[in-house]
XYZ file of C-alpha atoms in Angstrom:
729
model
C -45.501 -46.885 51.667
C -47.300 -44.312 49.596
C -46.197 -41.646 51.981
C -42.298 -42.905 51.605
C -43.036 -43.091 47.491
C -44.278 -39.448 47.851
C -41.237 -37.870 49.825
C -38.735 -39.654 47.427
C -40.909 -38.262 44.594
C -40.506 -34.911 46.440
C -37.092 -35.104 47.068
C -35.943 -36.287 43.498
C -37.808 -33.189 42.506
C -36.030 -30.949 44.209
C -32.778 -32.729 43.555
C -33.611 -31.989 39.828
C -34.378 -28.763 40.287
C -31.460 -27.886 41.954
C -29.337 -29.594 38.985
C -31.033 -27.812 36.592
C -30.105 -24.723 38.527
C -26.499 -25.603 38.020
C -26.837 -26.185 34.970
C -28.454 -23.022 33.971
C -25.315 -21.222 34.609
C -22.797 -20.298 32.011
C -19.880 -21.954 31.635
C -17.329 -21.101 34.156
C -13.361 -21.054 34.045
C -11.543 -21.793 37.451
C -8.992 -18.898 38.420
C -8.658 -17.669 34.685
C -5.778 -15.710 33.821
C -5.428 -12.237 33.405
C -7.011 -11.505 29.644
C -8.927 -14.878 29.763
C -12.484 -14.961 29.388
C -14.638 -15.854 32.719
C -17.190 -17.482 31.214
C -14.977 -20.473 29.442
C -11.974 -21.397 27.428
C -14.405 -21.425 24.708
C -15.045 -17.836 24.783
C -11.315 -16.949 24.769
C -11.197 -17.140 21.079
C -12.805 -15.482 18.454
C -13.891 -11.767 18.426
C -14.023 -9.881 21.708
C -15.489 -6.525 20.250
C -19.313 -5.712 20.348
C -20.836 -5.807 16.716
C -21.880 -2.989 14.607
C -23.895 -2.932 11.358
C -22.269 -4.342 8.400
C -23.999 -3.069 5.449
C -25.192 -5.538 2.741
C -25.430 -9.050 4.358
C -28.969 -9.936 2.986
C -31.781 -10.815 5.418
C -32.822 -13.981 7.247
C -35.099 -14.061 10.689
C -35.502 -17.003 12.801
C -37.673 -15.750 15.700
C -36.442 -17.151 19.120
C -37.857 -17.204 22.569
C -36.652 -14.005 23.835
C -38.315 -10.739 25.787
C -35.335 -8.564 23.995
C -35.929 -6.966 20.756
C -32.233 -6.228 20.648
C -31.284 -10.060 21.138
C -33.979 -10.850 18.256
C -32.512 -8.384 16.219
C -28.446 -9.295 16.622
C -29.722 -13.164 16.088
C -31.160 -12.810 12.963
C -27.883 -10.990 11.424
C -25.709 -13.816 13.037
C -28.109 -16.126 11.330
C -28.016 -14.073 8.181
C -23.820 -14.042 8.482
C -23.796 -17.885 8.602
C -25.893 -18.290 5.544
C -22.712 -16.640 3.903
C -19.923 -18.500 5.967
C -18.857 -15.676 8.078
C -18.455 -17.279 11.029
C -16.373 -15.020 12.837
C -18.957 -11.748 12.112
C -21.791 -14.378 13.270
C -19.769 -15.237 16.460
C -19.707 -11.630 17.300
C -23.252 -10.915 16.973
C -24.448 -14.084 18.670
C -21.693 -13.451 21.813
C -23.473 -9.596 22.190
C -26.942 -11.731 22.336
C -25.427 -13.776 24.850
C -23.934 -10.847 27.180
C -27.518 -9.296 26.693
C -29.640 -13.149 27.768
C -27.009 -15.307 28.725
C -29.217 -17.759 29.490
C -30.627 -17.965 25.633
C -30.611 -21.301 24.624
C -30.404 -20.491 20.736
C -28.224 -18.183 21.327
C -25.608 -20.978 22.393
C -26.885 -22.809 19.154
C -25.454 -20.111 17.511
C -22.398 -19.652 18.519
C -22.087 -23.451 18.367
C -22.959 -23.017 14.607
C -20.349 -20.025 14.236
C -17.416 -22.216 15.706
C -18.343 -25.472 13.925
C -16.006 -28.399 13.614
C -13.854 -27.642 16.732
C -14.172 -28.181 20.676
C -15.403 -24.841 21.244
C -18.638 -25.955 19.482
C -18.861 -28.694 21.388
C -18.880 -26.669 24.541
C -21.251 -23.974 23.323
C -23.485 -26.566 21.954
C -23.967 -28.768 25.580
C -24.618 -25.161 26.922
C -27.697 -25.149 24.156
C -28.679 -28.741 25.229
C -28.660 -27.952 28.861
C -31.148 -24.815 28.292
C -33.269 -26.522 25.628
C -36.383 -27.444 28.067
C -36.757 -23.577 28.254
C -37.393 -22.926 24.619
C -40.085 -24.069 21.866
C -40.106 -27.308 20.721
C -39.398 -25.785 16.758
C -36.103 -24.183 18.711
C -35.652 -27.797 20.756
C -35.528 -29.755 17.074
C -33.073 -26.816 16.243
C -30.533 -27.905 19.223
C -31.125 -31.468 18.572
C -30.787 -31.639 15.082
C -26.999 -30.105 15.887
C -26.093 -31.788 18.893
C -27.075 -34.902 16.712
C -24.264 -34.233 14.209
C -21.925 -32.417 16.414
C -21.506 -33.928 19.796
C -19.927 -37.131 20.237
C -21.742 -39.805 22.458
C -20.589 -40.546 25.390
C -21.753 -44.374 25.517
C -19.637 -45.301 22.159
C -16.680 -47.229 22.658
C -15.717 -46.320 19.047
C -15.918 -42.426 17.576
C -18.857 -41.106 16.221
C -20.008 -42.445 12.858
C -20.162 -39.379 11.108
C -22.504 -40.905 8.383
C -24.887 -41.843 11.200
C -24.703 -38.742 13.242
C -25.701 -36.978 9.799
C -28.418 -38.954 9.015
C -29.725 -38.396 12.589
C -29.288 -34.764 12.320
C -30.965 -34.257 8.772
C -33.872 -36.711 10.050
C -34.612 -34.460 12.649
C -34.609 -31.038 10.396
C -36.599 -32.793 7.989
C -39.270 -33.268 11.124
C -38.886 -29.788 11.746
C -39.584 -28.992 8.139
C -42.192 -30.960 7.783
C -44.246 -29.701 11.460
C -43.297 -25.975 10.771
C -43.994 -25.551 6.937
C -43.347 -21.835 7.025
C -40.098 -22.095 8.776
C -37.532 -21.211 5.741
C -34.189 -20.740 7.804
C -34.965 -24.992 8.749
C -35.026 -25.493 5.028
C -32.114 -23.473 4.431
C -30.066 -25.344 6.893
C -31.385 -28.372 5.563
C -30.243 -27.265 2.066
C -26.749 -26.640 3.505
C -26.940 -30.230 4.987
C -27.540 -31.962 1.501
C -25.952 -29.721 -1.309
C -23.448 -31.148 -3.451
C -24.509 -34.832 -2.070
C -28.340 -35.034 -2.942
C -28.171 -32.126 -5.619
C -31.531 -32.669 -6.653
C -33.089 -32.653 -3.424
C -31.262 -29.841 -2.129
C -32.129 -27.987 -5.361
C -36.369 -28.449 -4.579
C -35.829 -27.332 -1.072
C -33.912 -23.919 -2.306
C -36.792 -23.396 -5.028
C -39.274 -23.671 -2.085
C -37.275 -20.785 -0.354
C -37.198 -18.929 -3.266
C -40.806 -19.130 -3.755
C -41.616 -17.530 -0.575
C -38.364 -15.385 0.137
C -36.714 -14.473 -3.342
C -33.399 -12.914 -1.794
C -32.915 -15.284 0.627
C -29.119 -15.282 0.905
C -28.535 -18.820 1.984
C -30.980 -20.213 -0.654
C -28.903 -18.637 -4.145
C -25.316 -19.124 -1.664
C -26.286 -23.029 -1.211
C -27.318 -23.677 -4.670
C -23.957 -21.978 -6.187
C -21.784 -24.446 -3.927
C -24.954 -27.214 -4.618
C -23.744 -27.145 -8.905
C -20.305 -26.000 -8.439
C -18.361 -28.387 -10.715
C -21.765 -30.093 -11.742
C -24.134 -28.867 -14.223
C -22.728 -25.296 -12.753
C -25.291 -23.534 -15.499
C -27.988 -24.362 -13.084
C -26.689 -21.780 -10.894
C -26.155 -18.762 -13.044
C -29.289 -17.229 -12.001
C -28.281 -17.546 -8.156
C -24.613 -15.935 -9.217
C -25.923 -12.796 -10.344
C -28.487 -12.402 -7.574
C -26.317 -13.288 -4.670
C -23.664 -10.804 -5.541
C -26.237 -8.234 -6.134
C -28.016 -8.726 -2.373
C -25.048 -9.487 -0.223
C -22.257 -7.123 -1.699
C -20.994 -6.669 2.000
C -19.451 -9.920 2.559
C -16.166 -11.165 0.619
C -17.743 -14.835 -0.036
C -20.756 -14.005 -1.357
C -19.032 -12.038 -3.857
C -16.568 -14.460 -4.584
C -18.829 -17.896 -5.219
C -20.257 -16.358 -7.972
C -17.063 -16.548 -9.728
C -16.363 -20.362 -9.270
C -19.866 -20.790 -11.355
C -18.600 -17.843 -14.207
C -15.154 -19.163 -14.693
C -16.392 -22.998 -15.061
C -18.384 -22.000 -17.724
C -16.091 -20.053 -19.117
C -17.445 -16.390 -18.399
C -14.112 -14.903 -17.586
C -15.352 -11.270 -17.332
C -17.992 -11.983 -15.002
C -15.436 -14.113 -12.927
C -13.022 -11.327 -13.080
C -15.829 -8.516 -11.715
C -16.879 -11.092 -8.656
C -13.365 -12.029 -7.647
C -12.080 -8.670 -7.600
C -15.161 -7.259 -5.693
C -14.895 -10.431 -3.383
C -11.003 -9.418 -2.551
C -11.559 -5.371 -2.747
C -14.829 -5.813 0.019
C -12.376 -8.166 2.184
C -9.649 -5.360 2.037
C -12.009 -2.522 3.081
C -13.362 -4.913 6.009
C -10.027 -5.210 7.228
C -9.305 -1.555 7.099
C -12.653 -1.266 9.223
C -11.601 -3.665 11.533
C -8.206 -3.582 12.484
C -7.754 -7.079 10.864
C -5.033 -8.551 8.080
C -4.798 -10.886 5.005
C -4.362 -13.622 7.601
C -7.221 -13.030 9.890
C -9.579 -13.043 6.753
C -10.542 -16.765 5.727
C -11.158 -16.513 2.398
C -8.863 -13.781 1.401
C -5.798 -15.709 0.263
C -8.005 -18.209 -1.874
C -9.820 -15.097 -3.307
C -6.790 -13.063 -4.612
C -5.372 -16.647 -6.042
C -8.415 -17.328 -8.035
C -8.331 -13.558 -8.935
C -5.043 -13.662 -10.626
C -6.196 -17.405 -12.492
C -8.912 -15.434 -13.776
C -6.545 -12.294 -15.131
C -3.886 -14.808 -16.445
C -7.616 -16.088 -18.570
C -7.965 -12.845 -19.869
C -4.381 -12.166 -20.880
C -3.604 -9.864 -18.066
C -0.280 -10.842 -16.859
C 0.414 -7.493 -15.086
C -2.705 -7.912 -13.025
C -1.919 -11.065 -12.151
C 1.481 -10.595 -11.206
C 0.740 -7.474 -9.111
C -1.927 -9.788 -6.869
C 0.621 -12.451 -6.731
C 2.859 -10.251 -4.830
C 0.439 -8.756 -2.854
C -0.212 -11.858 -1.278
C 3.427 -12.371 -1.110
C 4.475 -9.010 0.770
C 1.227 -9.652 2.584
C 2.033 -9.600 6.570
C 3.497 -13.397 7.840
C 2.186 -15.023 10.797
C 3.484 -17.833 12.959
C 0.322 -19.369 13.217
C -1.695 -17.886 10.361
C 0.255 -17.430 7.522
C 2.689 -20.192 7.540
C 4.574 -22.241 4.792
C 1.162 -24.506 5.045
C 0.198 -24.890 1.630
C -3.245 -23.096 1.688
C -1.717 -20.177 3.194
C -1.747 -16.452 1.704
C 1.880 -16.427 1.460
C 1.862 -20.169 -0.358
C -1.053 -19.299 -2.666
C 1.020 -16.255 -3.660
C 4.190 -18.051 -4.331
C 2.104 -20.582 -6.249
C 0.222 -17.878 -8.389
C 3.396 -16.364 -8.959
C 5.397 -18.957 -10.458
C 1.933 -20.152 -12.730
C 1.983 -16.621 -14.076
C 5.498 -16.774 -14.756
C 5.514 -19.916 -16.757
C 2.162 -19.184 -18.421
C 3.802 -15.770 -19.882
C 6.937 -17.162 -20.691
C 9.190 -15.199 -18.176
C 11.669 -17.396 -18.137
C 14.559 -14.927 -16.958
C 12.324 -13.956 -14.042
C 11.907 -17.172 -13.073
C 15.883 -18.255 -12.991
C 16.882 -15.061 -11.544
C 16.450 -16.760 -8.166
C 14.815 -13.344 -6.477
C 11.359 -12.938 -7.992
C 9.931 -16.268 -7.001
C 10.687 -16.297 -3.169
C 11.261 -20.235 -2.604
C 11.382 -21.590 0.762
C 14.631 -23.244 1.343
C 13.806 -26.814 3.035
C 10.133 -26.899 2.261
C 9.755 -30.064 0.308
C 6.666 -28.677 -1.768
C 9.463 -25.433 -3.381
C 12.426 -27.785 -3.833
C 9.697 -30.083 -6.206
C 8.296 -27.145 -7.869
C 11.677 -25.195 -8.171
C 12.931 -27.843 -10.108
C 10.029 -28.170 -12.178
C 9.737 -24.856 -13.117
C 13.381 -24.080 -13.745
C 13.473 -27.449 -15.899
C 10.571 -25.414 -18.204
C 12.669 -22.260 -18.160
C 15.937 -23.888 -19.538
C 13.872 -26.140 -21.900
C 12.198 -23.221 -23.493
C 15.551 -20.879 -23.394
C 17.207 -24.244 -25.198
C 20.033 -24.922 -22.733
C 19.343 -28.641 -22.305
C 22.096 -29.149 -20.069
C 20.650 -27.037 -17.345
C 17.456 -28.514 -18.025
C 18.828 -31.963 -17.231
C 20.536 -31.133 -14.153
C 17.001 -29.440 -12.803
C 15.434 -32.861 -14.027
C 17.821 -34.546 -11.807
C 17.385 -32.612 -8.916
C 13.344 -33.034 -9.318
C 14.191 -37.003 -9.563
C 16.306 -36.650 -6.221
C 13.349 -35.758 -4.449
C 11.397 -39.108 -5.308
C 12.015 -41.340 -2.433
C 11.192 -38.145 0.057
C 8.212 -36.974 -1.981
C 6.794 -40.786 -1.645
C 6.248 -40.136 2.216
C 3.946 -37.125 1.283
C 0.821 -38.031 0.144
C -0.174 -34.694 -1.130
C 2.691 -34.558 -2.888
C 2.926 -37.625 -5.086
C 0.151 -36.848 -7.671
C 1.388 -33.705 -8.806
C 4.997 -34.844 -8.259
C 4.128 -37.489 -10.950
C 2.544 -35.091 -13.426
C 5.435 -32.813 -13.499
C 8.242 -35.471 -13.904
C 6.143 -36.804 -16.880
C 5.532 -33.366 -18.182
C 9.283 -32.812 -18.106
C 10.800 -35.696 -19.444
C 8.401 -35.281 -22.185
C 9.150 -31.546 -23.230
C 13.184 -32.659 -22.475
C 12.921 -35.545 -25.142
C 10.936 -33.667 -27.580
C 13.664 -30.727 -27.286
C 16.352 -33.844 -27.787
C 14.417 -34.892 -31.143
C 12.999 -37.999 -29.177
C 9.648 -36.731 -30.451
C 8.033 -40.168 -30.267
C 8.902 -41.062 -26.978
C 8.421 -37.439 -25.934
C 4.969 -37.139 -27.252
C 3.999 -40.446 -24.734
C 5.378 -39.052 -21.806
C 3.532 -35.663 -22.547
C 0.339 -37.372 -23.411
C 0.300 -39.635 -20.021
C 0.695 -36.439 -18.272
C -1.508 -34.641 -19.825
C -4.352 -37.226 -18.933
C -3.249 -37.214 -15.344
C -3.634 -33.808 -15.186
C -6.735 -33.386 -16.663
C -7.965 -36.093 -14.358
C -6.794 -34.516 -11.495
C -8.429 -31.046 -12.308
C -11.803 -32.713 -13.350
C -12.046 -33.857 -9.820
C -12.315 -30.681 -8.575
C -10.092 -27.137 -10.149
C -10.506 -24.657 -7.438
C -8.662 -23.127 -9.748
C -6.587 -25.509 -11.321
C -4.041 -26.815 -8.725
C -1.245 -27.757 -12.175
C -0.083 -24.364 -13.754
C -0.880 -25.041 -17.245
C -3.490 -27.322 -18.919
C -1.200 -30.059 -20.192
C -3.484 -30.964 -23.246
C -2.607 -27.421 -24.634
C 1.038 -28.462 -24.197
C 0.181 -31.607 -25.808
C -1.565 -29.687 -28.801
C 1.535 -27.380 -28.875
C 3.917 -30.516 -29.737
C 1.655 -31.843 -32.293
C 1.388 -28.730 -34.107
C 5.359 -28.794 -33.907
C 5.238 -32.154 -34.894
C 3.230 -31.345 -38.135
C -0.048 -33.421 -36.654
C -2.382 -30.604 -36.840
C -5.364 -33.370 -36.510
C -4.170 -34.749 -33.181
C -3.503 -31.277 -32.034
C -7.169 -30.112 -32.850
C -8.221 -33.021 -30.525
C -5.889 -31.992 -27.983
C -6.920 -28.516 -28.149
C -10.565 -29.893 -27.545
C -9.888 -31.904 -24.693
C -8.171 -28.900 -22.901
C -11.736 -27.018 -23.509
C -13.842 -29.700 -22.161
C -11.498 -29.045 -18.836
C -11.351 -24.901 -19.011
C -14.133 -23.312 -21.254
C -13.029 -20.509 -23.661
C -9.453 -20.671 -22.623
C -7.718 -18.582 -24.814
C -4.756 -21.032 -24.759
C -6.831 -23.495 -26.296
C -8.545 -21.554 -28.677
C -5.124 -20.004 -30.455
C -4.020 -23.987 -30.484
C -7.532 -24.425 -32.640
C -7.124 -21.490 -34.453
C -3.910 -22.742 -35.956
C -4.606 -26.265 -36.049
C -8.309 -26.024 -38.143
C -6.205 -23.493 -40.202
C -3.883 -26.032 -40.803
C -6.313 -28.608 -41.903
C -8.256 -26.169 -44.050
C -11.032 -26.068 -41.844
C -11.705 -22.303 -41.920
C -15.343 -22.236 -40.409
C -14.153 -23.866 -37.496
C -10.913 -21.901 -37.595
C -13.359 -18.802 -37.427
C -15.633 -20.010 -34.802
C -12.734 -20.336 -32.725
C -10.973 -16.625 -33.827
C -14.049 -15.204 -33.004
C -14.362 -16.621 -29.083
C -10.410 -15.788 -29.000
C -11.042 -11.975 -30.101
C -13.993 -11.864 -27.573
C -11.893 -13.556 -24.502
C -9.017 -11.353 -25.083
C -10.565 -8.319 -25.998
C -8.491 -6.355 -23.453
C -5.577 -8.583 -23.405
C -1.810 -7.226 -22.988
C 0.103 -6.993 -26.145
C 2.700 -9.453 -27.217
C 0.990 -12.463 -25.838
C 2.883 -15.535 -27.720
C -0.617 -17.395 -27.816
C -2.377 -14.363 -29.292
C -0.181 -13.162 -31.629
C 0.294 -16.933 -33.012
C -3.521 -17.006 -33.787
C -3.521 -13.810 -35.418
C -0.810 -14.851 -37.839
C -2.783 -17.861 -39.091
C -4.654 -15.616 -41.371
C -7.796 -16.034 -39.972
C -10.421 -13.333 -39.577
C -13.548 -13.169 -37.223
C -15.873 -10.859 -35.309
C -15.507 -11.279 -31.506
C -18.327 -13.630 -30.421
C -18.831 -14.654 -26.616
C -19.383 -18.373 -26.271
C -20.102 -18.400 -22.925
C -23.898 -19.462 -22.033
C -24.691 -15.726 -20.306
C -24.382 -11.747 -21.004
C -21.288 -10.342 -19.607
C -20.180 -6.922 -18.527
C -16.781 -5.819 -19.276
C -14.498 -6.591 -16.481
C -12.225 -3.423 -17.489
C -14.958 -1.219 -17.792
C -16.591 -2.184 -14.755
C -16.293 0.247 -11.816
C -15.164 -1.755 -8.486
C -14.412 1.077 -6.268
C -17.417 0.954 -4.411
C -16.365 -2.652 -2.634
C -12.958 -1.282 -1.317
C -9.485 -0.513 -2.402
C -7.444 -2.554 -5.083
C -4.111 -2.836 -3.057
C -3.806 -4.197 0.545
C -1.114 -1.613 2.413
C -0.709 -1.017 6.173
C -3.730 1.138 7.446
C -3.764 3.964 9.484
C -3.408 3.380 12.827
C -6.191 4.338 15.668
C -5.353 7.401 17.705
C -2.905 6.769 20.640
C -3.322 9.438 23.364
C -1.224 8.290 26.380
C 0.622 10.106 29.364
C 4.165 8.764 30.265
C 5.150 8.018 33.746
C 5.686 11.660 34.141
C 2.458 12.608 33.420
C 3.354 13.963 29.872
C 1.084 13.105 26.882
C 2.372 10.651 24.354
C 0.927 10.163 20.887
C 2.380 8.135 17.989
C 3.229 11.499 15.884
C 6.070 11.718 18.322
C 7.519 8.879 16.859
C 6.388 9.537 12.894
C 9.956 8.191 11.348
C 10.363 5.487 13.428
C 8.696 1.383 13.878
C 7.135 0.920 16.687
C 6.441 -1.736 18.539
C 3.443 -1.536 20.763
C 2.161 -3.938 23.431
C -1.083 -3.875 25.894
C -0.606 -5.125 28.727
C -2.308 -5.653 32.271
C -0.053 -4.223 34.353
C 2.542 -5.400 37.080
C -0.159 -8.080 38.730
C 0.313 -10.387 35.369
C 3.090 -12.319 35.659
C 2.576 -13.482 32.020
C 2.853 -10.003 30.904
C 5.744 -8.855 32.813
C 7.579 -12.428 30.866
C 6.648 -10.963 27.666
C 7.994 -7.326 28.521
C 11.262 -8.654 29.897
C 11.580 -11.313 26.871
C 11.245 -8.844 23.978
C 13.054 -6.000 25.860
C 16.049 -8.137 25.984
C 16.890 -7.529 22.626
C 17.056 -4.232 22.695
C 20.296 -4.226 19.877
C 17.900 -5.582 17.640
C 15.292 -2.856 18.240
C 18.004 -0.106 17.884
C 19.225 -1.748 14.877
C 15.891 -1.997 13.261
C 15.074 1.438 14.226
C 12.389 0.828 16.422
C 10.839 2.012 19.509
C 8.991 -0.340 22.088
C 5.739 1.523 23.923
C 3.567 -0.624 26.580
C 0.145 0.584 27.334
C -1.376 -0.388 30.491
C -4.299 0.916 32.815
C -1.690 1.926 35.816
C -0.997 4.970 37.070
C 1.595 6.994 35.506
C 3.232 6.883 39.450
C 2.985 3.120 39.371
C 4.841 2.790 36.160
C 7.603 5.430 37.204
C 8.266 2.618 39.964
C 8.202 -0.357 37.395
C 10.228 1.392 35.401
C 12.985 1.438 37.982
C 12.202 -2.117 38.982
C 12.398 -3.205 35.050
C 16.270 -1.913 34.941
C 17.953 -1.520 31.700
C 14.766 -2.246 28.968
C 14.146 -0.233 26.576
C 10.778 0.081 27.465
C 8.407 3.175 27.624
C 5.409 2.496 29.925
C 2.305 4.536 29.612
C -0.826 5.159 30.912
C -4.181 4.496 29.617
C -7.055 5.855 31.674
C -10.379 4.151 31.609
C -9.102 1.854 28.924
C -10.201 4.671 26.098
C -7.083 3.233 24.131
C -7.312 0.194 24.459
C -10.975 0.182 23.105
C -9.786 2.060 20.178
C -7.206 -0.706 19.365
C -8.933 -3.727 20.107
C -6.976 -4.359 23.357
C -10.332 -4.662 25.546
C -13.268 -7.158 25.631
C -16.630 -5.582 25.449
C -18.477 -8.769 26.339
C -17.139 -9.343 29.393
C -15.576 -5.628 30.107
C -11.886 -6.718 30.403
C -8.434 -5.739 29.045
C -6.906 -7.860 26.452
C -3.115 -8.374 25.581
C -2.127 -6.740 22.757
C 1.271 -6.417 20.229
C 1.258 -4.487 17.012
C 3.694 -3.363 14.907
C 3.486 0.028 13.382
C 5.878 1.223 10.602
C 7.859 4.596 9.969
C 4.540 6.069 8.488
C 2.263 5.615 11.224
C 0.686 2.655 9.941
C -0.743 -0.976 11.172
C 1.190 -3.562 9.497
C 0.956 -6.359 11.933
C -1.152 -7.218 15.541
C -2.017 -9.834 17.348
C -5.012 -9.676 19.982
C -6.100 -11.697 22.369
C -6.111 -14.090 25.992
C -2.368 -14.402 25.718
C 0.619 -12.122 25.382
C 2.603 -12.705 22.191
C 6.306 -12.979 22.848
C 8.006 -14.437 19.511
C 10.706 -12.093 19.827
C 12.546 -13.922 16.900
C 9.501 -13.652 14.703
C 9.042 -9.902 15.484
C 12.396 -8.911 14.257
C 12.163 -10.911 11.227
C 8.921 -9.322 10.181
C 10.242 -5.542 11.057
C 12.835 -6.497 8.888
C 10.684 -7.737 5.967
C 8.557 -4.431 6.497
C 11.822 -1.920 6.434
C 12.161 -4.028 3.107
C 8.585 -3.927 1.572
C 7.361 -0.927 -0.770
C 3.785 -0.701 0.696
């Protein structure tokens, strides 16, 4: 009996070893298509080129089980990048670690954190869990904490309870912190987990980290998020320091701008956001990426335009808005979705035009590129045109715009995201129109109701304000017109409660308190107004009307911290002010006859450049045929088609005959040298990738798609080239 049990135990042990050896293998794909990862679908997305040393990212250190110092080096950089939410570059660092040490459990943990909230993260995390017995207890707790929050429980009938899984994950992190009191990274991830919800607890954790590591990037970053829109003054020290220790990451430069904006430090806010957009433009230039590839760029530039408006700089604000509008479109990443760079540009431009009373530009039908058929744009176009017609006192046309706005109500009610904004717009337009028609009491009632609804909406989270104007300012102006300066002052004070150091509200207070004879209060508002608008453009009505009230004052900053001057602060070190197509990498290939071909041969022509994987790749050939059939469009658009592969010239000569009447010039790339320059090569697995790239007549890259699959949307490419030809970039 004993021998039978022993045999069973031995058999069980052998079976466990065999199963363990299977689980230790990296995830495999069955017969992957050319260009796809051999490690599984999770690796098909994300970066495919090896990392490089990006300066100015800060420092963090999380020691892991490894025998390779290079793995620890890149792992630490990956963790550091995670702390600034630069997940794409963090994944690049972790992928290199995975190439160097494919069985490292903590590397898979890093990959999972880089791909959070996606099925890819689940795939990576399962691989980390399989290998967790090969690492220390401390590392195992890291893996188990992330698994508790991210991996679905296969034994539950219902989907995972996020609150319960979050509590379990946090409990493991707390255990990790208690057992390993010197592990500051565990504390940083616990602060990330608790910020915004348990603010006091998160702050205490952050203080513990900073007591030992005063320049820890995650601690400063998470403190900013922790107090964003809730006692933001608590984060002023970290707002200042975070941008100093992490000058190479756009988001690290951007987040302090949130704090500065909320407390009314508009010069500092502008410096932060401008530096952030420049850093991201520099990164795009260095990494062959585009505005739509960089997750925070649209938000950065949108926010910067708002801040420039708050400083009285309409030209700069409008320039930035048009930069977003003119950025390359993309059928996946820069669409008509409301948070896309293009949509941010339209929202930013229309806001600036109404705030600075550019009524003719709103009405000309050309300045704002409204999108036909998009409900959001139909709603906003009717609203902005109604505002313009009321301002121009053409009330008949204003009524038509109001009717067009009202006609959308049934359709709007089906879209919960638009209902609140639509309701406020409707009340505001009716209120303004009633006042213009001398129905003052009725109009003030509607406008007051709109103002409170807008205040409540923005109070929840103005990031920056979704609504184009603070309606308590509009209400204050209406009270002044109605000769009720006391009510006007109350409205303007309410506007300042929402937006600190808002010069529109300060202007109203100067005039209201002057009318009330409260000179000290008028002078206080004037001193703040003059400070905020010290570098404003001439001819802004809100500023000129305040100065006309006859109140004198010495400029004084009313914000809670010392500020630099935006216009006198040099920001060139972060990157360029303007996004524009960048110089193409070198193309040096051979045609079917063996003749050398470069991009210089096509200067003055647009180029559609495709990297494909040879005739053995069926979906590559399908792409070339589909795009090649549009030859009349390419001729009309003055565009040549170049297709590059590693095939030898003689093989390309045969392929050209087989392809028939297609306008492709097939080119040979020896040893993938060009593919590597053009990011059409996977450095981790050393395989070719697909690329489709648009190059303008000046030899600059305007748009590109790189990855596992060929891009075959010919209609999009035609429209994109038409757009590229029409822009002055």
